[in-house]
XYZ file of C-alpha atoms in Angstrom:
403
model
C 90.125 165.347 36.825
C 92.920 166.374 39.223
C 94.625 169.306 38.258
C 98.089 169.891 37.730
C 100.110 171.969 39.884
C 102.544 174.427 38.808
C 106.262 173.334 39.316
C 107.926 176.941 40.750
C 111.968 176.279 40.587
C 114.165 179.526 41.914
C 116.616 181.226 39.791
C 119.906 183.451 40.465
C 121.191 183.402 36.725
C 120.343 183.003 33.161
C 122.126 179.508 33.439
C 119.835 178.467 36.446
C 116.826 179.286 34.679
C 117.416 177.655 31.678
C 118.269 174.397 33.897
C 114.536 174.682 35.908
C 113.106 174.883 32.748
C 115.291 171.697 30.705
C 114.494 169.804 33.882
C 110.854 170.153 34.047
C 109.880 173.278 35.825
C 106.736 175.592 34.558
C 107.942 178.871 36.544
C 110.849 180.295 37.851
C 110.533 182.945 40.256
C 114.379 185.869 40.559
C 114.755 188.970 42.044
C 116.175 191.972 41.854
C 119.279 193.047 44.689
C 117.197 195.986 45.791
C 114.261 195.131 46.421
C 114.106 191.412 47.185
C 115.891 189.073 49.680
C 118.474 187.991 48.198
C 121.075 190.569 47.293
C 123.916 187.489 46.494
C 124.547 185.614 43.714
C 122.197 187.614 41.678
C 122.771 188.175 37.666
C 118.724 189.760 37.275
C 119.710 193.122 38.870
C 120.845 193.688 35.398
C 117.898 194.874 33.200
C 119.698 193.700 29.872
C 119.825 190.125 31.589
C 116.446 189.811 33.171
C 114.849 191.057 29.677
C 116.588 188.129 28.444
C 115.328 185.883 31.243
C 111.393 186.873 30.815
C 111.663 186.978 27.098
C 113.272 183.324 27.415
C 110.453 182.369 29.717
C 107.575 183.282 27.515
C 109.576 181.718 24.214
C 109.476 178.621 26.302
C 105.700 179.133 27.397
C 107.083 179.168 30.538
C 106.401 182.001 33.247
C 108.659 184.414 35.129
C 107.631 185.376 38.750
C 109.909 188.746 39.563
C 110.494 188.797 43.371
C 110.046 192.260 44.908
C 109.480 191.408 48.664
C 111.773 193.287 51.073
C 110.310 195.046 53.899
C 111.330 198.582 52.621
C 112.121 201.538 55.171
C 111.465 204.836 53.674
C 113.783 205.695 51.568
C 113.136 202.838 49.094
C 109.381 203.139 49.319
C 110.219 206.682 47.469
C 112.286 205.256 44.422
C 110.419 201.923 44.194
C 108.250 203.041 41.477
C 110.929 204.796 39.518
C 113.257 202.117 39.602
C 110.716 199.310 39.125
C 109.064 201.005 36.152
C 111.485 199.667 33.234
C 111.049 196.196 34.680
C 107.628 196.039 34.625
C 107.529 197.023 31.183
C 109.403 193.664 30.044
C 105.967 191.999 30.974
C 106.866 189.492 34.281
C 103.974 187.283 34.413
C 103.663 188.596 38.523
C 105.486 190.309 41.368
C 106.082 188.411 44.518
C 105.936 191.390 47.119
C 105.067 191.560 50.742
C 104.883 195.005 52.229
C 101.594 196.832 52.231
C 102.707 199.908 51.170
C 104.210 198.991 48.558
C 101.628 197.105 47.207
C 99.271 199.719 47.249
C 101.805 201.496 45.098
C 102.130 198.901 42.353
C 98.208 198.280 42.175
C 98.203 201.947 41.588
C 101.175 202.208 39.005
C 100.353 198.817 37.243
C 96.393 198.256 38.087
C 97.340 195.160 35.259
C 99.947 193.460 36.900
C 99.092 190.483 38.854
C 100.655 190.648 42.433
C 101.715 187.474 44.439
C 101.638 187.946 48.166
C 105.271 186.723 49.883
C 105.200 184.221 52.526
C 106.994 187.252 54.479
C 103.137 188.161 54.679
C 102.673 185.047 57.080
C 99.571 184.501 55.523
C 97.829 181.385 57.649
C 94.235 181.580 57.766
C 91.294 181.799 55.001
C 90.529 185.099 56.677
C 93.643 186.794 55.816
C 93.712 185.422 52.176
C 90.119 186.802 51.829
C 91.486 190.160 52.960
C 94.290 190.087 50.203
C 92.170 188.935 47.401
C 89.937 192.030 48.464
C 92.899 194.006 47.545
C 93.047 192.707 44.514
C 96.238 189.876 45.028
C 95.634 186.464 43.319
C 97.807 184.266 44.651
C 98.823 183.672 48.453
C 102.137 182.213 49.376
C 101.357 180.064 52.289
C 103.667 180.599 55.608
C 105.929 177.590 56.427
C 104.046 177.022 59.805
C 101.072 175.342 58.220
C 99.837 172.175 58.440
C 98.174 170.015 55.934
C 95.112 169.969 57.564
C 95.606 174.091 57.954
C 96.459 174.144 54.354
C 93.102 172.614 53.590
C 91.145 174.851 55.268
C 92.363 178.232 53.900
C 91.760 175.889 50.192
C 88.108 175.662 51.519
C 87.397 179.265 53.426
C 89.221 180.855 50.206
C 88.768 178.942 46.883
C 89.155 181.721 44.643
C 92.283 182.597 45.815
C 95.702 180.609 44.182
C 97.432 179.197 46.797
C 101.544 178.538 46.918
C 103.249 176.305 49.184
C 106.931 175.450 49.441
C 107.806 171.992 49.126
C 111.543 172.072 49.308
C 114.784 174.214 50.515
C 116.349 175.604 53.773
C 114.161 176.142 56.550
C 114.285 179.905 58.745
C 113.993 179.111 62.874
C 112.002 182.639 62.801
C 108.577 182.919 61.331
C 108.704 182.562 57.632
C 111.884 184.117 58.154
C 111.458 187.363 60.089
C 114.671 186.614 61.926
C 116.438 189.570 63.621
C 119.397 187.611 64.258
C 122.042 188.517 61.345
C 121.434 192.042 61.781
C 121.999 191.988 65.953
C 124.699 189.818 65.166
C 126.395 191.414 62.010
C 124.372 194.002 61.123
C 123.304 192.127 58.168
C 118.896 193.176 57.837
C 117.362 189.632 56.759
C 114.605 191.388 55.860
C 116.972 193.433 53.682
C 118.002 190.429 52.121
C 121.384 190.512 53.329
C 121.028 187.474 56.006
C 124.098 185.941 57.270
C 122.447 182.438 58.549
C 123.523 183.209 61.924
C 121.325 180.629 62.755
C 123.509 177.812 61.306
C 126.638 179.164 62.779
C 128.401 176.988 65.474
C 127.804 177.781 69.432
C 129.399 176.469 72.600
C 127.623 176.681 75.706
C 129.786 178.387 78.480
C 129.189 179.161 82.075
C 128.997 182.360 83.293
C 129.131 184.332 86.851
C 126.041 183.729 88.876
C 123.368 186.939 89.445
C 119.856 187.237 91.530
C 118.391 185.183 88.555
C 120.547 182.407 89.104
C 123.099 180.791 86.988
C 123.753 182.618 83.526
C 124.453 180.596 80.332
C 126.679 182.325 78.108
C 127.263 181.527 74.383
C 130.149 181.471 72.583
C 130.428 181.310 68.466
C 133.516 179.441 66.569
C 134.548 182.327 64.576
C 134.441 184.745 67.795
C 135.414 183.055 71.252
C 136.038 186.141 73.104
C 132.869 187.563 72.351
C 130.312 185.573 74.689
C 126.973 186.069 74.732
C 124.147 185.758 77.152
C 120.997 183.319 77.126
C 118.366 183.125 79.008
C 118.163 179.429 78.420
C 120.026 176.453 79.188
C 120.193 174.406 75.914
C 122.284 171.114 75.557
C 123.732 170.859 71.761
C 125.885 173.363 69.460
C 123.764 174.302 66.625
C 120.872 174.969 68.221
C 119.126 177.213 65.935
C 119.708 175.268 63.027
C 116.803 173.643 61.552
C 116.469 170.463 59.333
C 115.917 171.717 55.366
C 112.208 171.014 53.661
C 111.539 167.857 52.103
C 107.753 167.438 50.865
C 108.343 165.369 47.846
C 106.392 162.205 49.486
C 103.504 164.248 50.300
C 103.360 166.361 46.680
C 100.424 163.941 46.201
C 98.250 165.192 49.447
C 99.284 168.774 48.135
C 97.570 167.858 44.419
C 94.952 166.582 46.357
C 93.691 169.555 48.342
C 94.170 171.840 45.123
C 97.441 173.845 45.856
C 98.312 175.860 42.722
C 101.860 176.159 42.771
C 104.155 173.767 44.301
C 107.733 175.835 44.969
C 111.097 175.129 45.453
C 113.618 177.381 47.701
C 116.918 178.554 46.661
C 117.989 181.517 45.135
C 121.554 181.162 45.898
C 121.756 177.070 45.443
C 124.094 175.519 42.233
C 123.160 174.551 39.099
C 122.860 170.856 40.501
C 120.939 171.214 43.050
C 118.112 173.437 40.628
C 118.089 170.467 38.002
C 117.451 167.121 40.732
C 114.947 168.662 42.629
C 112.976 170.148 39.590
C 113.392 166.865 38.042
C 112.494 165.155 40.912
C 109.158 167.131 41.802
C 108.612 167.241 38.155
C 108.495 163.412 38.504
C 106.776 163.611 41.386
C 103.874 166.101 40.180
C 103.510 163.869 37.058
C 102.898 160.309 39.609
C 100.386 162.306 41.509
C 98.208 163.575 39.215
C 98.379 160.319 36.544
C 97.240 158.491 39.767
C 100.390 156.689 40.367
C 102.064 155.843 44.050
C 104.750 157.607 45.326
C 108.332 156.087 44.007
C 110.472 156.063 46.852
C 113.552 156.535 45.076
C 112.436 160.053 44.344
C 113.492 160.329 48.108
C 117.081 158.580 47.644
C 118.016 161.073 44.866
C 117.354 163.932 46.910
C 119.677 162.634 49.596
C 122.689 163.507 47.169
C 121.560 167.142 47.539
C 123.706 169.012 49.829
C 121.138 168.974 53.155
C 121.453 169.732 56.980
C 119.104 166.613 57.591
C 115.399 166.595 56.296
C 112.045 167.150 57.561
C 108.439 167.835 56.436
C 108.680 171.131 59.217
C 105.180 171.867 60.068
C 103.076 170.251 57.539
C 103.075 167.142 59.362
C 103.608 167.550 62.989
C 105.724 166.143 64.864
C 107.945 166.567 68.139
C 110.344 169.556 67.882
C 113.700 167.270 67.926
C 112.418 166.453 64.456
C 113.218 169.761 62.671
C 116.412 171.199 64.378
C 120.228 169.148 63.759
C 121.666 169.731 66.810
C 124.813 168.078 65.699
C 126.045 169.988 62.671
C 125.429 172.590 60.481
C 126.467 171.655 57.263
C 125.872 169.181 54.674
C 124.735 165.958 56.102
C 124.605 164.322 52.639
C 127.228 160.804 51.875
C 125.903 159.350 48.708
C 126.843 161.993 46.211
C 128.699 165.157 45.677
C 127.961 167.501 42.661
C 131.569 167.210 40.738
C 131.514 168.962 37.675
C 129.238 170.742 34.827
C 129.270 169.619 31.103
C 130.433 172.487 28.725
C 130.423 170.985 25.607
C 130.138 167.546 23.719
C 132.500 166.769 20.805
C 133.365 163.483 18.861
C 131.480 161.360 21.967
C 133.699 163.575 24.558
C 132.083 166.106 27.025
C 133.811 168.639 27.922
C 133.573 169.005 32.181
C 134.064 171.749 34.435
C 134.851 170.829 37.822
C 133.448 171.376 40.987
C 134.578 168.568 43.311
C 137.609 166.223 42.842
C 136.803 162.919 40.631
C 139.194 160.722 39.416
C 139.171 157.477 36.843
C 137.273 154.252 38.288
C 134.501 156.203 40.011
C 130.836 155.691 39.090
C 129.147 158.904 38.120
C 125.641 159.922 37.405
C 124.827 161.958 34.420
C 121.984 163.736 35.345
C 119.976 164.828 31.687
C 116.467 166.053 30.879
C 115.532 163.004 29.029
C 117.026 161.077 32.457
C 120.207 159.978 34.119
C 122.534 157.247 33.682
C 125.351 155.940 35.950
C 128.832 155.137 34.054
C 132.071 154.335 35.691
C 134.603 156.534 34.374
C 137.291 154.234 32.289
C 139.379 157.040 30.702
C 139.748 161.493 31.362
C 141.988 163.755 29.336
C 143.055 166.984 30.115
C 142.498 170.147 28.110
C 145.730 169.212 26.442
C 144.218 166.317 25.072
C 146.592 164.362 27.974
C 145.300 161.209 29.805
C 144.777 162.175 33.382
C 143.379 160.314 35.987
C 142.221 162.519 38.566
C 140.793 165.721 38.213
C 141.153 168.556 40.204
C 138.197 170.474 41.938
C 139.132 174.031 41.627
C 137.622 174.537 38.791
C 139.957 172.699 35.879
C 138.417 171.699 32.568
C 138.596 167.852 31.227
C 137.375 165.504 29.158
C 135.416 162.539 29.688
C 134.045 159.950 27.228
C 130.090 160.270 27.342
């Protein structure tokens, strides 16, 4: 019997982790400010909220991952276990951490607590995950640069170990996203969690003076033309650090295959939207594979109304380089959707809507719902008044639309 992988959905807020959950996800992995990488958009570094998160995780029978995987310089290595203490006690089902050091700390403090290693470990051989399960870690997050065929192997040299791969979200042009560039750049640590996606920003290629070396290329970002900057390299194209985002979902069935544990989904920091389609699309996904069913391509069309810089399956399946970076922009390179409002509340047949994007009467919406979506064209909208409207505002406004 194949067996069913876990579907591991990210969470920034209470809200977002109730979505992963209504939408088919089995974990949800959230950090706190301090000690993970993403100090943004973060409600858990409250300890009143992420007691409610856990305890609404294990109500559920659902698990909470807590993400403690910075690469700490001194000073937090001393008030790690004093700060992390009270949050251990609310009973996460693991900790997601990376640095040695601190592990060693938390085996010591919490001998019981299960300890995930972070794909900032760059874990990519069977050897390595043999080292960490002789530490006593049980599961590996796989690094991004894998290959299926890489994937396998570590599955064969290391069965005992759980294995985690990502199958979806932004892609890092460093290695499993050890980039130094934010904090050169803006002295923003990535590894801090305080990354600025310099990476994505917008560069022109300039000329410069002539030296023993030869011609110099200089660079020169939107937001700061005066400040150009040298490269050693002379690259045709703007963005070219910007990498495609992670699409797997047409392979989650060669994943199931070679026994990968946990199939996970990036994005901390992503909307509410974007947290329900792609758990309910990997959730359908997941569900096909293991039943023995072929891959519906339509999975693929409905993640095309995600917000994407162009998609690739990186390193899993290689390919020529061209294939993961957009050279062209770097922003959304999605047409067939937008993400225009949330529904609040339902009354008499109404739903209440709060808006994200503009809309306006005679456009054909998707509902996206747990028990599945439906397409409508929008006949009639009322403002909060009660007023007929027929456009609404994206900045945020509240109106109502018959559902």
């Amino acid at each position: 019997m194949t067996k069913t992988p876990e579907l591991l959905a990210p969470a920034g807020s209470l809200q977002m982790l109730q979505t992963a959950f209504d939408f088919g996800a089995d974990a949800i992995y959230a950090g706190q400010p301090r000690y993970s990488l993403r100090v943004r958009n973060n409600d858990f570094g409250k300890i009143e909220v992420l007691k409610q998160g856990i305890d609404t995780a294990h109500e559920l029978g659902k698990k909470f991952y807590l993400v403690s995987n910075l690469l700490p310089h001194g000073a937090k290595t001393r008030t790690y276990i004093r700060d992390m203490s009270p949050v251990v006690a609310l009973k996460p089902d693991a900790l997601i951490m990376s640095d040695p050091g601190l592990i060693m700390m938390a085996r010591e403090a919490w001998p019981e607590m299960p300890i995930h290693l972070s794909v900032q470990a760059n874990t990519v051989n069977g050897a390595s995950a043999k080292f960490w399960r002789s530490v006593g870690i049980s599961r590996v997050i796989l690094s991004r640069e894998l290959s299926f065929d890489e994937i396998e192997e570590v599955r064969q040299d290391c069965p005992e170990m759980e294995l985690e791969v990502f199958v979806h979200g932004a892609l890092c042009i460093a290695y499993s996203g050890r980039c130094l560039l934010s904090g050169y750049m803006s002295h923003r640590d990535s590894n801090q969690g305080a990354c600025t996606n310099a990476c994505r920003w917008d560069y022109k290629v300039k000329p410069g003076q002539q030296n023993q070396s030869g011609d110099v290329v200089l660079l020169q970002e939107a937001r700061r033309p005066d400040d150009l900057m040298p490269m050693e390299e002379d690259e045709h194209g703007t963005y070219i650090m910007n990498s495609k985002d992670l699409r797997a979902v047409e392979y989650v069935e060669r994943l199931t295959q070679i026994g990968v544990d946990s199939l996970k989904i990036e994005g901390r920091t992503k909307s509410l939207y974007y947290v329900a389609r792609t758990a309910q699309v990997y959730r359908r996904a997941i569900d096909d594979a293991v039943a023995g069913r072929p891959f519906n391509p339509e999975l693929i069309t409905e993640l095309e109304g995600l917000a994407n810089r162009g998609y690739t399956a990186g390193l899993m399946d290689r390919r020529p380089a061209n294939d993961y970076q957009n050279y062209e922009t770097g922003s959304s390179t999605a047409k067939r959707s937008q993400f225009v409002g949330e529904v609040r509340n339902i009354n008499n047949g109404w739903a209440e809507v709060e808006t994200k994007n503009k809309f306006s009467v005679g456009d054909m919406i998707e509902v996206i719902h747990p028990s599945g979506n439906k397409i409508i064209k929008l006949e009639q909208m009322k403002n909060a008044a009660g007023e007929a409207i027929e456009v609404a505002a994206g900045n945020p406004v509240r109106v109502w639309i018959p559902m």
